Amino acid sequence: MNDHSAPLVGRRDVLNDLRGSLDAIVSGQFRLLALVGEPGAGKTRLLAELERLADAQGCLTLWGRAAEFEQVMPFSALVDALDGHLESIENDDPLLASVFPALGATAEPSDDVSALVRYRLYRSVAQLLTRIARPAGLVLVLDDVHWADEATIEFLDHVSRHSPKARLMVVVAYRPKQAPPKLAVGGSRVPIGPLSEEEAGELLGPGVSRSRKKALYDASEGYPFYLQALARVEAGDLPGSKNDALALELRDLSGDALKVAQGAAVAADEFEAELAAVAAKVPIATALDALDELADRDLVRPVGGRFRFRHPLVRQAVYESTKPGWRLSAHQRIAERLAAVDAPAPLRAHHVERSASFGDRDAVDVLVNAARQVSTTAPATSAHWLQVALGLLPDSTDRLDLLLELARNQTVSGQLTEARTTAYEVLRLLPRDDYARRAQAARFCALVERLLDRPGEGRAVLVSELREIPEPRLPAALPMRLRLVAESLMRGDHRAAQAVLDFMPEDTDDPGLRLAIAMLRPMTAYAGHRVEEALRHVAAAQALADATPEIHQLAWMDTVAWMSWSEIWLGHHRPALARLERAIAAVKATGQTFILTNMLAGLGNLHGVFGSIPEGQVAAEESAEIALLLNSGYASVVALAQQSLLAGAAGDEEDAIRLGHAAATSGFSTTEWHGAQARYAYATALARAGRLDEQAIAAVEEAYTGDRLEEFSMLAFCETMAAAHAARSEAKEAADWAERAAGMVRPELEFTDGLARLARAHATLDTEAEELAVTAAEILTKAGRRYDAGRALLRAGTACVDGGRKRAALPYLEAACDIFTTCGARGLAATTIREQRRAGKRVAAARAAGAHGLTGRELEIARLVAEGCGNQQIADRLHISVRTVETHLTRAFEKLGVSSRGSLTATLAQLG
């Protein structure tokens, strides 16, 4: 009797949940299920029953298990489950190949070393599961995930929020008291408790006396695993507690069998006989005989050409039966053996960590190499190994460099509090007169404090370090002053920002610093409502940027983000797009993840301006995913605000409200410009849905008067409010908002006149509204604001229809419908179609997709792939970004049910 073959008693409710979930995936739905129970509760037995039920439904089941003593190994449970099934899978994704050994190195590694790689990796793994699930369905079992590494837990969080469209069930099992907080994944949670005394008696069977059943039940506390282990023990030997049951199973083993079992427990969760022999320091023949004995006792079980303990609790008991000194030497023997066969550093690191001694430089090298190999896909594991290496390293010149590397890995893995501690440790260790390096360290401390939504503490460390510099105008002071400017802008204090900028030199010997200073000047002037000055600074910074090699800009990418937002709000949309795309590529390549959220949010905003709403939503979603991976509330607010605005533009009103509300009520950045953007997004979403919330409107007004909401957003809000009141036939209120919009027109920024005219068009009727809207459409089209131009044409059309001039309305409405359809503005496209019908035109409810279900752009890109073009070549040929190519290509893969460029080419050829 064991945990897989023992009779299953009780658990009726759990089995009903499992059957219901299986029925759901057979019908094409995704399910995420968590079996939660204490050790020995029978979770693994229930998973075995699930496998039997899935097999009866024709579904494939793949198992993986996390291991107690290898908790930092990246993706260990996923590799355990999937790797043996992947040898026949066609793959050209280097991200997947970096995780699953069976896929091999099929492509060049990515240049992206930012946290965005993890989001894309999780998306690739989800797509891989979708492929495996075809056609009958897949049940992916991940057992003991309370021991899973951070990357596996992040993946589970990803699929809980982005449900794959597949016949797929992901089932995890874990112990609640040992589970990390991040393991609170979505889906259904199924608690597994102990058996009742009656159920325990049924499990033991009729051959056991009533008194012995009672004794076994009391000793096991009703937990099936311990109940079965205790049933093997002679009646007179029952231990006092369930935790002693497994020790009794080991008592009668031969000396060699116990030694090999102990070696195996040290070696791995799933181990080879040779490695167990090395750990146990016995000949291989002795080890094989011992493994036969262990298998006969059902302590280990064969798995292909390897072995595995019957249950993690068995391995734990065996491991704990060893003496500390023997364990250390066993780990050392394994580490030496792995080094002899040139095993990868991440495989060696686990044993090196447990056997190395202080000052062992070879061990430090292994751990650091292992950390660097996994830093992109598993930064939490990387940080762990760097910490171990630092613990072995005496004071040396490279200690500071490793601490900085550790701080960066802690930051991108979301361990912000730990990163803060490490960054301040660097600052503490640096000599007081090493002003240049202390300035960079202080700047990093301030950035981490910002991510923790502790801007006051970040400002304090900058001011403290500046006071220590004997000459305030020394070049070493400039990086900290730049950060102070940014912090001042974030809290809406443009006067403080300007004061710091005025203290900075116009020219420095460092071309990167010179450009960074120039890039902060436009936003400072714009925030102070000095638009003409801001435009002059934009022109100067653009010219300087063109003349400065990118290598000099890499250290100051946070200032590039400020420059780009300035260009967005000042109408320099094309330069802003080009700058952001270059900067995002550079930030990804250099791992400056903490800057990416702001840049991707800006990119999303720009795509919305140009009328590429789906691309904008992709960028905003990536911004939000990175914020989650960073565990930063501040970064989440930045991303959620843009997600809300883009959802509203797409016509998803409820999503826009939900996202805007989440941003506005998060409690982060409440007194800063990010919080103001969140309030603006939320109030805009409510107004677009016809819900004029006085409190939300007042929050926007307060943010604007407090200099935290900039002019353009307030102008756009005035236009939105004019439209919302007009839709409610509240003419006076609409006129009041339109008048406010007119008062915010900047002659230097013609597009502001376009928005103000559109606001007046909402507040007026018939030919006057038509003329205002047509002029607004012309201005906005010229400014490149395609989505807004479409809205102006829609207003011109509705004004004509309302005035009884239906034929005059049709050209406006047709042009607006074309814009909204190509922009991805589904809500306004549907509205425009209704208006066309009101004008007397017969219009189909929806427009058909392109060939094979692909849009025109998706088909165009797919055909270029079939011609052998790479993503960069396609981007160059179509004059779009590589990111946009990737977005369209991903959607084409999903629609055609393929996962590689080769499969895409073959599918297109078959479909003609």
mmCIF file of N, CA and C in Angstrom, residues 256-355:
data_model
loop_
_atom_site.group_PDB
_atom_site.id
_atom_site.type_symbol
_atom_site.label_atom_id
_atom_site.label_comp_id
_atom_site.label_asym_id
_atom_site.label_seq_id
_atom_site.Cartn_x
_atom_site.Cartn_y
_atom_site.Cartn_z
ATOM 1 N N ASP A 256 24.752 -0.598 4.182
ATOM 2 C CA ASP A 256 24.981 -0.049 2.840
ATOM 3 C C ASP A 256 23.730 0.645 2.309
ATOM 4 N N ALA A 257 22.563 0.026 2.548
ATOM 5 C CA ALA A 257 21.324 0.613 2.041
ATOM 6 C C ALA A 257 21.075 1.965 2.691
ATOM 7 N N LEU A 258 21.289 2.057 4.006
ATOM 8 C CA LEU A 258 21.085 3.342 4.679
ATOM 9 C C LEU A 258 22.074 4.384 4.168
ATOM 10 N N LYS A 259 23.333 3.984 3.982
ATOM 11 C CA LYS A 259 24.345 4.929 3.501
ATOM 12 C C LYS A 259 24.016 5.433 2.098
ATOM 13 N N VAL A 260 23.570 4.531 1.205
ATOM 14 C CA VAL A 260 23.217 4.938 -0.167
ATOM 15 C C VAL A 260 21.966 5.807 -0.146
ATOM 16 N N ALA A 261 21.010 5.456 0.705
ATOM 17 C CA ALA A 261 19.815 6.299 0.821
ATOM 18 C C ALA A 261 20.200 7.699 1.270
ATOM 19 N N GLN A 262 21.112 7.786 2.225
ATOM 20 C CA GLN A 262 21.563 9.094 2.696
ATOM 21 C C GLN A 262 22.304 9.855 1.595
ATOM 22 N N GLY A 263 23.123 9.146 0.837
ATOM 23 C CA GLY A 263 23.816 9.790 -0.284
ATOM 24 C C GLY A 263 22.842 10.292 -1.330
ATOM 25 N N ALA A 264 21.817 9.485 -1.586
ATOM 26 C CA ALA A 264 20.805 9.885 -2.568
ATOM 27 C C ALA A 264 20.036 11.109 -2.080
ATOM 28 N N ALA A 265 19.729 11.146 -0.784
ATOM 29 C CA ALA A 265 19.005 12.294 -0.235
ATOM 30 C C ALA A 265 19.813 13.573 -0.372
ATOM 31 N N VAL A 266 21.114 13.471 -0.262
ATOM 32 C CA VAL A 266 21.991 14.626 -0.445
ATOM 33 C C VAL A 266 22.090 14.999 -1.926
ATOM 34 N N ALA A 267 22.052 13.993 -2.809
ATOM 35 C CA ALA A 267 22.324 14.218 -4.236
ATOM 36 C C ALA A 267 21.257 15.052 -4.914
ATOM 37 N N ALA A 268 20.002 14.576 -4.882
ATOM 38 C CA ALA A 268 18.954 15.271 -5.630
ATOM 39 C C ALA A 268 17.612 14.635 -5.333
ATOM 40 N N ASP A 269 16.544 15.339 -5.717
ATOM 41 C CA ASP A 269 15.202 14.777 -5.544
ATOM 42 C C ASP A 269 15.024 13.566 -6.464
ATOM 43 N N GLU A 270 15.481 13.707 -7.705
ATOM 44 C CA GLU A 270 15.508 12.581 -8.647
ATOM 45 C C GLU A 270 16.980 12.347 -8.973
ATOM 46 N N PHE A 271 17.495 11.167 -8.664
ATOM 47 C CA PHE A 271 18.950 10.977 -8.670
ATOM 48 C C PHE A 271 19.368 9.786 -9.525
ATOM 49 N N GLU A 272 20.614 9.842 -9.977
ATOM 50 C CA GLU A 272 21.234 8.718 -10.675
ATOM 51 C C GLU A 272 21.978 7.853 -9.666
ATOM 52 N N ALA A 273 22.044 6.565 -9.942
ATOM 53 C CA ALA A 273 22.719 5.635 -9.039
ATOM 54 C C ALA A 273 24.177 6.039 -8.833
ATOM 55 N N GLU A 274 24.827 6.483 -9.906
ATOM 56 C CA GLU A 274 26.247 6.838 -9.815
ATOM 57 C C GLU A 274 26.473 8.004 -8.853
ATOM 58 N N LEU A 275 25.588 8.995 -8.919
ATOM 59 C CA LEU A 275 25.762 10.152 -8.045
ATOM 60 C C LEU A 275 25.485 9.783 -6.586
ATOM 61 N N ALA A 276 24.519 8.909 -6.360
ATOM 62 C CA ALA A 276 24.268 8.423 -4.998
ATOM 63 C C ALA A 276 25.487 7.663 -4.477
ATOM 64 N N ALA A 277 26.126 6.885 -5.354
ATOM 65 C CA ALA A 277 27.335 6.140 -4.954
ATOM 66 C C ALA A 277 28.469 7.094 -4.605
ATOM 67 N N VAL A 278 28.632 8.152 -5.406
ATOM 68 C CA VAL A 278 29.673 9.141 -5.126
ATOM 69 C C VAL A 278 29.428 9.792 -3.771
ATOM 70 N N ALA A 279 28.179 10.201 -3.533
ATOM 71 C CA ALA A 279 27.858 10.855 -2.268
ATOM 72 C C ALA A 279 28.082 9.922 -1.088
ATOM 73 N N ALA A 280 27.676 8.649 -1.270
ATOM 74 C CA ALA A 280 27.803 7.675 -0.174
ATOM 75 C C ALA A 280 29.215 7.127 -0.034
ATOM 76 N N LYS A 281 30.048 7.387 -1.031
ATOM 77 C CA LYS A 281 31.443 6.918 -1.043
ATOM 78 C C LYS A 281 31.491 5.382 -1.023
ATOM 79 N N VAL A 282 30.696 4.783 -1.937
ATOM 80 C CA VAL A 282 30.681 3.322 -2.080
ATOM 81 C C VAL A 282 30.832 2.986 -3.556
ATOM 82 N N PRO A 283 31.279 1.774 -3.883
ATOM 83 C CA PRO A 283 31.353 1.371 -5.294
ATOM 84 C C PRO A 283 29.962 1.348 -5.930
ATOM 85 N N ILE A 284 29.911 1.502 -7.229
ATOM 86 C CA ILE A 284 28.629 1.532 -7.924
ATOM 87 C C ILE A 284 27.879 0.211 -7.762
ATOM 88 N N ALA A 285 28.605 -0.916 -7.743
ATOM 89 C CA ALA A 285 27.934 -2.212 -7.573
ATOM 90 C C ALA A 285 27.229 -2.278 -6.222
ATOM 91 N N THR A 286 27.888 -1.788 -5.190
ATOM 92 C CA THR A 286 27.273 -1.753 -3.858
ATOM 93 C C THR A 286 26.042 -0.859 -3.859
ATOM 94 N N ALA A 287 26.151 0.269 -4.560
ATOM 95 C CA ALA A 287 25.025 1.198 -4.619
ATOM 96 C C ALA A 287 23.823 0.566 -5.312
ATOM 97 N N LEU A 288 24.064 -0.171 -6.382
ATOM 98 C CA LEU A 288 22.953 -0.793 -7.104
ATOM 99 C C LEU A 288 22.261 -1.846 -6.239
ATOM 100 N N ASP A 289 23.032 -2.626 -5.517
ATOM 101 C CA ASP A 289 22.431 -3.610 -4.610
ATOM 102 C C ASP A 289 21.613 -2.903 -3.525
ATOM 103 N N ALA A 290 22.159 -1.825 -3.016
ATOM 104 C CA ALA A 290 21.455 -1.078 -1.978
ATOM 105 C C ALA A 290 20.152 -0.484 -2.515
ATOM 106 N N LEU A 291 20.186 -0.015 -3.745
ATOM 107 C CA LEU A 291 18.972 0.550 -4.338
ATOM 108 C C LEU A 291 17.903 -0.515 -4.540
ATOM 109 N N ASP A 292 18.325 -1.737 -4.844
ATOM 110 C CA ASP A 292 17.350 -2.836 -4.922
ATOM 111 C C ASP A 292 16.655 -3.022 -3.573
ATOM 112 N N GLU A 293 17.441 -2.983 -2.510
ATOM 113 C CA GLU A 293 16.857 -3.128 -1.177
ATOM 114 C C GLU A 293 15.908 -1.968 -0.865
ATOM 115 N N LEU A 294 16.323 -0.766 -1.202
ATOM 116 C CA LEU A 294 15.483 0.407 -0.948
ATOM 117 C C LEU A 294 14.190 0.357 -1.760
ATOM 118 N N ALA A 295 14.288 -0.138 -2.998
ATOM 119 C CA ALA A 295 13.087 -0.267 -3.828
ATOM 120 C C ALA A 295 12.155 -1.342 -3.264
ATOM 121 N N ASP A 296 12.726 -2.429 -2.783
ATOM 122 C CA ASP A 296 11.903 -3.486 -2.186
ATOM 123 C C ASP A 296 11.144 -2.957 -0.972
ATOM 124 N N ARG A 297 11.759 -2.052 -0.233
ATOM 125 C CA ARG A 297 11.110 -1.471 0.947
ATOM 126 C C ARG A 297 10.183 -0.300 0.582
ATOM 127 N N ASP A 298 10.080 -0.002 -0.713
ATOM 128 C CA ASP A 298 9.274 1.121 -1.222
ATOM 129 C C ASP A 298 9.708 2.462 -0.628
ATOM 130 N N LEU A 299 11.001 2.593 -0.369
ATOM 131 C CA LEU A 299 11.538 3.887 0.034
ATOM 132 C C LEU A 299 11.929 4.718 -1.184
ATOM 133 N N VAL A 300 12.426 4.046 -2.223
ATOM 134 C CA VAL A 300 12.685 4.715 -3.499
ATOM 135 C C VAL A 300 11.971 3.958 -4.602
ATOM 136 N N ARG A 301 11.758 4.659 -5.718
ATOM 137 C CA ARG A 301 11.087 4.046 -6.862
ATOM 138 C C ARG A 301 11.849 4.402 -8.131
ATOM 139 N N PRO A 302 11.970 3.447 -9.065
ATOM 140 C CA PRO A 302 12.655 3.758 -10.331
ATOM 141 C C PRO A 302 11.823 4.713 -11.180
ATOM 142 N N VAL A 303 12.514 5.666 -11.836
ATOM 143 C CA VAL A 303 11.881 6.611 -12.759
ATOM 144 C C VAL A 303 12.757 6.652 -14.000
ATOM 145 N N GLY A 304 12.421 5.829 -15.007
ATOM 146 C CA GLY A 304 13.292 5.726 -16.167
ATOM 147 C C GLY A 304 14.616 5.125 -15.744
ATOM 148 N N GLY A 305 15.707 5.794 -16.041
ATOM 149 C CA GLY A 305 17.020 5.308 -15.631
ATOM 150 C C GLY A 305 17.483 5.898 -14.317
ATOM 151 N N ARG A 306 16.576 6.550 -13.602
ATOM 152 C CA ARG A 306 16.925 7.191 -12.342
ATOM 153 C C ARG A 306 16.033 6.644 -11.225
ATOM 154 N N PHE A 307 16.172 7.249 -10.047
ATOM 155 C CA PHE A 307 15.371 6.845 -8.899
ATOM 156 C C PHE A 307 14.830 8.097 -8.208
ATOM 157 N N ARG A 308 13.744 7.860 -7.444
ATOM 158 C CA ARG A 308 13.139 8.959 -6.705
ATOM 159 C C ARG A 308 12.584 8.414 -5.395
ATOM 160 N N PHE A 309 12.654 9.187 -4.334
ATOM 161 C CA PHE A 309 12.076 8.752 -3.072
ATOM 162 C C PHE A 309 10.554 8.669 -3.185
ATOM 163 N N ARG A 310 9.993 7.751 -2.417
ATOM 164 C CA ARG A 310 8.550 7.527 -2.473
ATOM 165 C C ARG A 310 7.771 8.819 -2.239
ATOM 166 N N HIS A 311 8.289 9.644 -1.380
ATOM 167 C CA HIS A 311 7.594 10.884 -1.012
ATOM 168 C C HIS A 311 8.645 11.853 -0.490
ATOM 169 N N PRO A 312 8.456 13.164 -0.656
ATOM 170 C CA PRO A 312 9.424 14.121 -0.113
ATOM 171 C C PRO A 312 9.654 13.950 1.392
ATOM 172 N N LEU A 313 8.623 13.521 2.107
ATOM 173 C CA LEU A 313 8.799 13.316 3.545
ATOM 174 C C LEU A 313 9.799 12.199 3.838
ATOM 175 N N VAL A 314 9.858 11.194 2.952
ATOM 176 C CA VAL A 314 10.833 10.118 3.112
ATOM 177 C C VAL A 314 12.235 10.678 2.915
ATOM 178 N N ARG A 315 12.410 11.463 1.859
ATOM 179 C CA ARG A 315 13.731 12.056 1.626
ATOM 180 C C ARG A 315 14.145 12.947 2.796
ATOM 181 N N GLN A 316 13.196 13.725 3.302
ATOM 182 C CA GLN A 316 13.498 14.593 4.427
ATOM 183 C C GLN A 316 13.969 13.785 5.640
ATOM 184 N N ALA A 317 13.265 12.677 5.911
ATOM 185 C CA ALA A 317 13.640 11.845 7.057
ATOM 186 C C ALA A 317 15.028 11.249 6.877
ATOM 187 N N VAL A 318 15.334 10.798 5.661
ATOM 188 C CA VAL A 318 16.656 10.216 5.398
ATOM 189 C C VAL A 318 17.733 11.287 5.514
ATOM 190 N N TYR A 319 17.492 12.447 4.934
ATOM 191 C CA TYR A 319 18.468 13.545 4.978
ATOM 192 C C TYR A 319 18.771 13.932 6.419
ATOM 193 N N GLU A 320 17.720 14.031 7.220
ATOM 194 C CA GLU A 320 17.903 14.450 8.605
ATOM 195 C C GLU A 320 18.534 13.357 9.465
ATOM 196 N N SER A 321 18.594 12.121 8.942
ATOM 197 C CA SER A 321 19.244 11.046 9.698
ATOM 198 C C SER A 321 20.767 11.110 9.589
ATOM 199 N N THR A 322 21.281 11.937 8.702
ATOM 200 C CA THR A 322 22.731 12.051 8.527
ATOM 201 C C THR A 322 23.310 13.054 9.515
ATOM 202 N N LYS A 323 24.605 12.946 9.764
ATOM 203 C CA LYS A 323 25.290 13.889 10.634
ATOM 204 C C LYS A 323 25.777 15.079 9.812
ATOM 205 N N PRO A 324 25.811 16.267 10.390
ATOM 206 C CA PRO A 324 26.170 17.475 9.632
ATOM 207 C C PRO A 324 27.498 17.367 8.907
ATOM 208 N N GLY A 325 28.524 16.837 9.565
ATOM 209 C CA GLY A 325 29.832 16.724 8.917
ATOM 210 C C GLY A 325 29.803 15.786 7.733
ATOM 211 N N TRP A 326 29.079 14.687 7.857
ATOM 212 C CA TRP A 326 28.974 13.737 6.745
ATOM 213 C C TRP A 326 28.237 14.383 5.575
ATOM 214 N N ARG A 327 27.165 15.145 5.872
ATOM 215 C CA ARG A 327 26.427 15.823 4.797
ATOM 216 C C ARG A 327 27.335 16.772 4.035
ATOM 217 N N LEU A 328 28.140 17.528 4.775
ATOM 218 C CA LEU A 328 29.034 18.491 4.126
ATOM 219 C C LEU A 328 29.999 17.770 3.186
ATOM 220 N N SER A 329 30.591 16.671 3.658
ATOM 221 C CA SER A 329 31.549 15.963 2.803
ATOM 222 C C SER A 329 30.854 15.319 1.611
ATOM 223 N N ALA A 330 29.603 14.877 1.784
ATOM 224 C CA ALA A 330 28.858 14.285 0.665
ATOM 225 C C ALA A 330 28.586 15.337 -0.405
ATOM 226 N N HIS A 331 28.164 16.527 0.034
ATOM 227 C CA HIS A 331 27.949 17.616 -0.936
ATOM 228 C C HIS A 331 29.263 17.947 -1.647
ATOM 229 N N GLN A 332 30.350 17.919 -0.910
ATOM 230 C CA GLN A 332 31.653 18.232 -1.511
ATOM 231 C C GLN A 332 32.034 17.191 -2.554
ATOM 232 N N ARG A 333 31.795 15.924 -2.264
ATOM 233 C CA ARG A 333 32.109 14.862 -3.232
ATOM 234 C C ARG A 333 31.276 15.034 -4.509
ATOM 235 N N ILE A 334 30.007 15.383 -4.326
ATOM 236 C CA ILE A 334 29.146 15.589 -5.503
ATOM 237 C C ILE A 334 29.623 16.793 -6.304
ATOM 238 N N ALA A 335 29.973 17.882 -5.617
ATOM 239 C CA ALA A 335 30.455 19.083 -6.307
ATOM 240 C C ALA A 335 31.712 18.769 -7.120
ATOM 241 N N GLU A 336 32.615 17.998 -6.536
ATOM 242 C CA GLU A 336 33.834 17.632 -7.259
ATOM 243 C C GLU A 336 33.523 16.759 -8.459
ATOM 244 N N ARG A 337 32.586 15.842 -8.298
ATOM 245 C CA ARG A 337 32.209 14.969 -9.411
ATOM 246 C C ARG A 337 31.583 15.782 -10.546
ATOM 247 N N LEU A 338 30.706 16.703 -10.215
ATOM 248 C CA LEU A 338 30.073 17.528 -11.247
ATOM 249 C C LEU A 338 31.095 18.417 -11.946
ATOM 250 N N ALA A 339 32.082 18.900 -11.188
ATOM 251 C CA ALA A 339 33.138 19.703 -11.810
ATOM 252 C C ALA A 339 33.957 18.855 -12.769
ATOM 253 N N ALA A 340 34.196 17.587 -12.394
ATOM 254 C CA ALA A 340 35.001 16.700 -13.242
ATOM 255 C C ALA A 340 34.327 16.427 -14.571
ATOM 256 N N VAL A 341 32.992 16.385 -14.593
ATOM 257 C CA VAL A 341 32.273 16.122 -15.849
ATOM 258 C C VAL A 341 31.851 17.420 -16.520
ATOM 259 N N ASP A 342 32.372 18.556 -16.032
ATOM 260 C CA ASP A 342 32.113 19.879 -16.630
ATOM 261 C C ASP A 342 30.617 20.199 -16.653
ATOM 262 N N ALA A 343 29.944 19.917 -15.546
ATOM 263 C CA ALA A 343 28.520 20.239 -15.439
ATOM 264 C C ALA A 343 28.334 21.756 -15.400
ATOM 265 N N PRO A 344 27.203 22.259 -15.856
ATOM 266 C CA PRO A 344 26.955 23.712 -15.827
ATOM 267 C C PRO A 344 27.027 24.256 -14.403
ATOM 268 N N ALA A 345 27.453 25.498 -14.286
ATOM 269 C CA ALA A 345 27.617 26.120 -12.974
ATOM 270 C C ALA A 345 26.338 26.092 -12.135
ATOM 271 N N PRO A 346 25.120 26.332 -12.714
ATOM 272 C CA PRO A 346 23.918 26.275 -11.875
ATOM 273 C C PRO A 346 23.680 24.911 -11.233
ATOM 274 N N LEU A 347 24.084 23.808 -11.896
ATOM 275 C CA LEU A 347 23.933 22.485 -11.290
ATOM 276 C C LEU A 347 24.951 22.280 -10.168
ATOM 277 N N ARG A 348 26.118 22.845 -10.321
ATOM 278 C CA ARG A 348 27.158 22.687 -9.308
ATOM 279 C C ARG A 348 26.900 23.585 -8.102
ATOM 280 N N ALA A 349 26.258 24.728 -8.340
ATOM 281 C CA ALA A 349 26.128 25.741 -7.291
ATOM 282 C C ALA A 349 25.423 25.205 -6.051
ATOM 283 N N HIS A 350 24.397 24.384 -6.259
ATOM 284 C CA HIS A 350 23.630 23.850 -5.126
ATOM 285 C C HIS A 350 24.543 23.113 -4.147
ATOM 286 N N HIS A 351 25.441 22.290 -4.656
ATOM 287 C CA HIS A 351 26.321 21.501 -3.782
ATOM 288 C C HIS A 351 27.519 22.313 -3.304
ATOM 289 N N VAL A 352 27.994 23.218 -4.144
ATOM 290 C CA VAL A 352 29.081 24.107 -3.724
ATOM 291 C C VAL A 352 28.624 24.954 -2.540
ATOM 292 N N GLU A 353 27.414 25.462 -2.627
ATOM 293 C CA GLU A 353 26.871 26.296 -1.555
ATOM 294 C C GLU A 353 26.909 25.578 -0.210
ATOM 295 N N ARG A 354 26.663 24.269 -0.220
ATOM 296 C CA ARG A 354 26.549 23.504 1.020
ATOM 297 C C ARG A 354 27.870 22.896 1.496
ATOM 298 N N SER A 355 28.931 23.114 0.722
ATOM 299 C CA SER A 355 30.196 22.479 1.115
ATOM 300 C C SER A 355 31.381 23.431 1.121
#
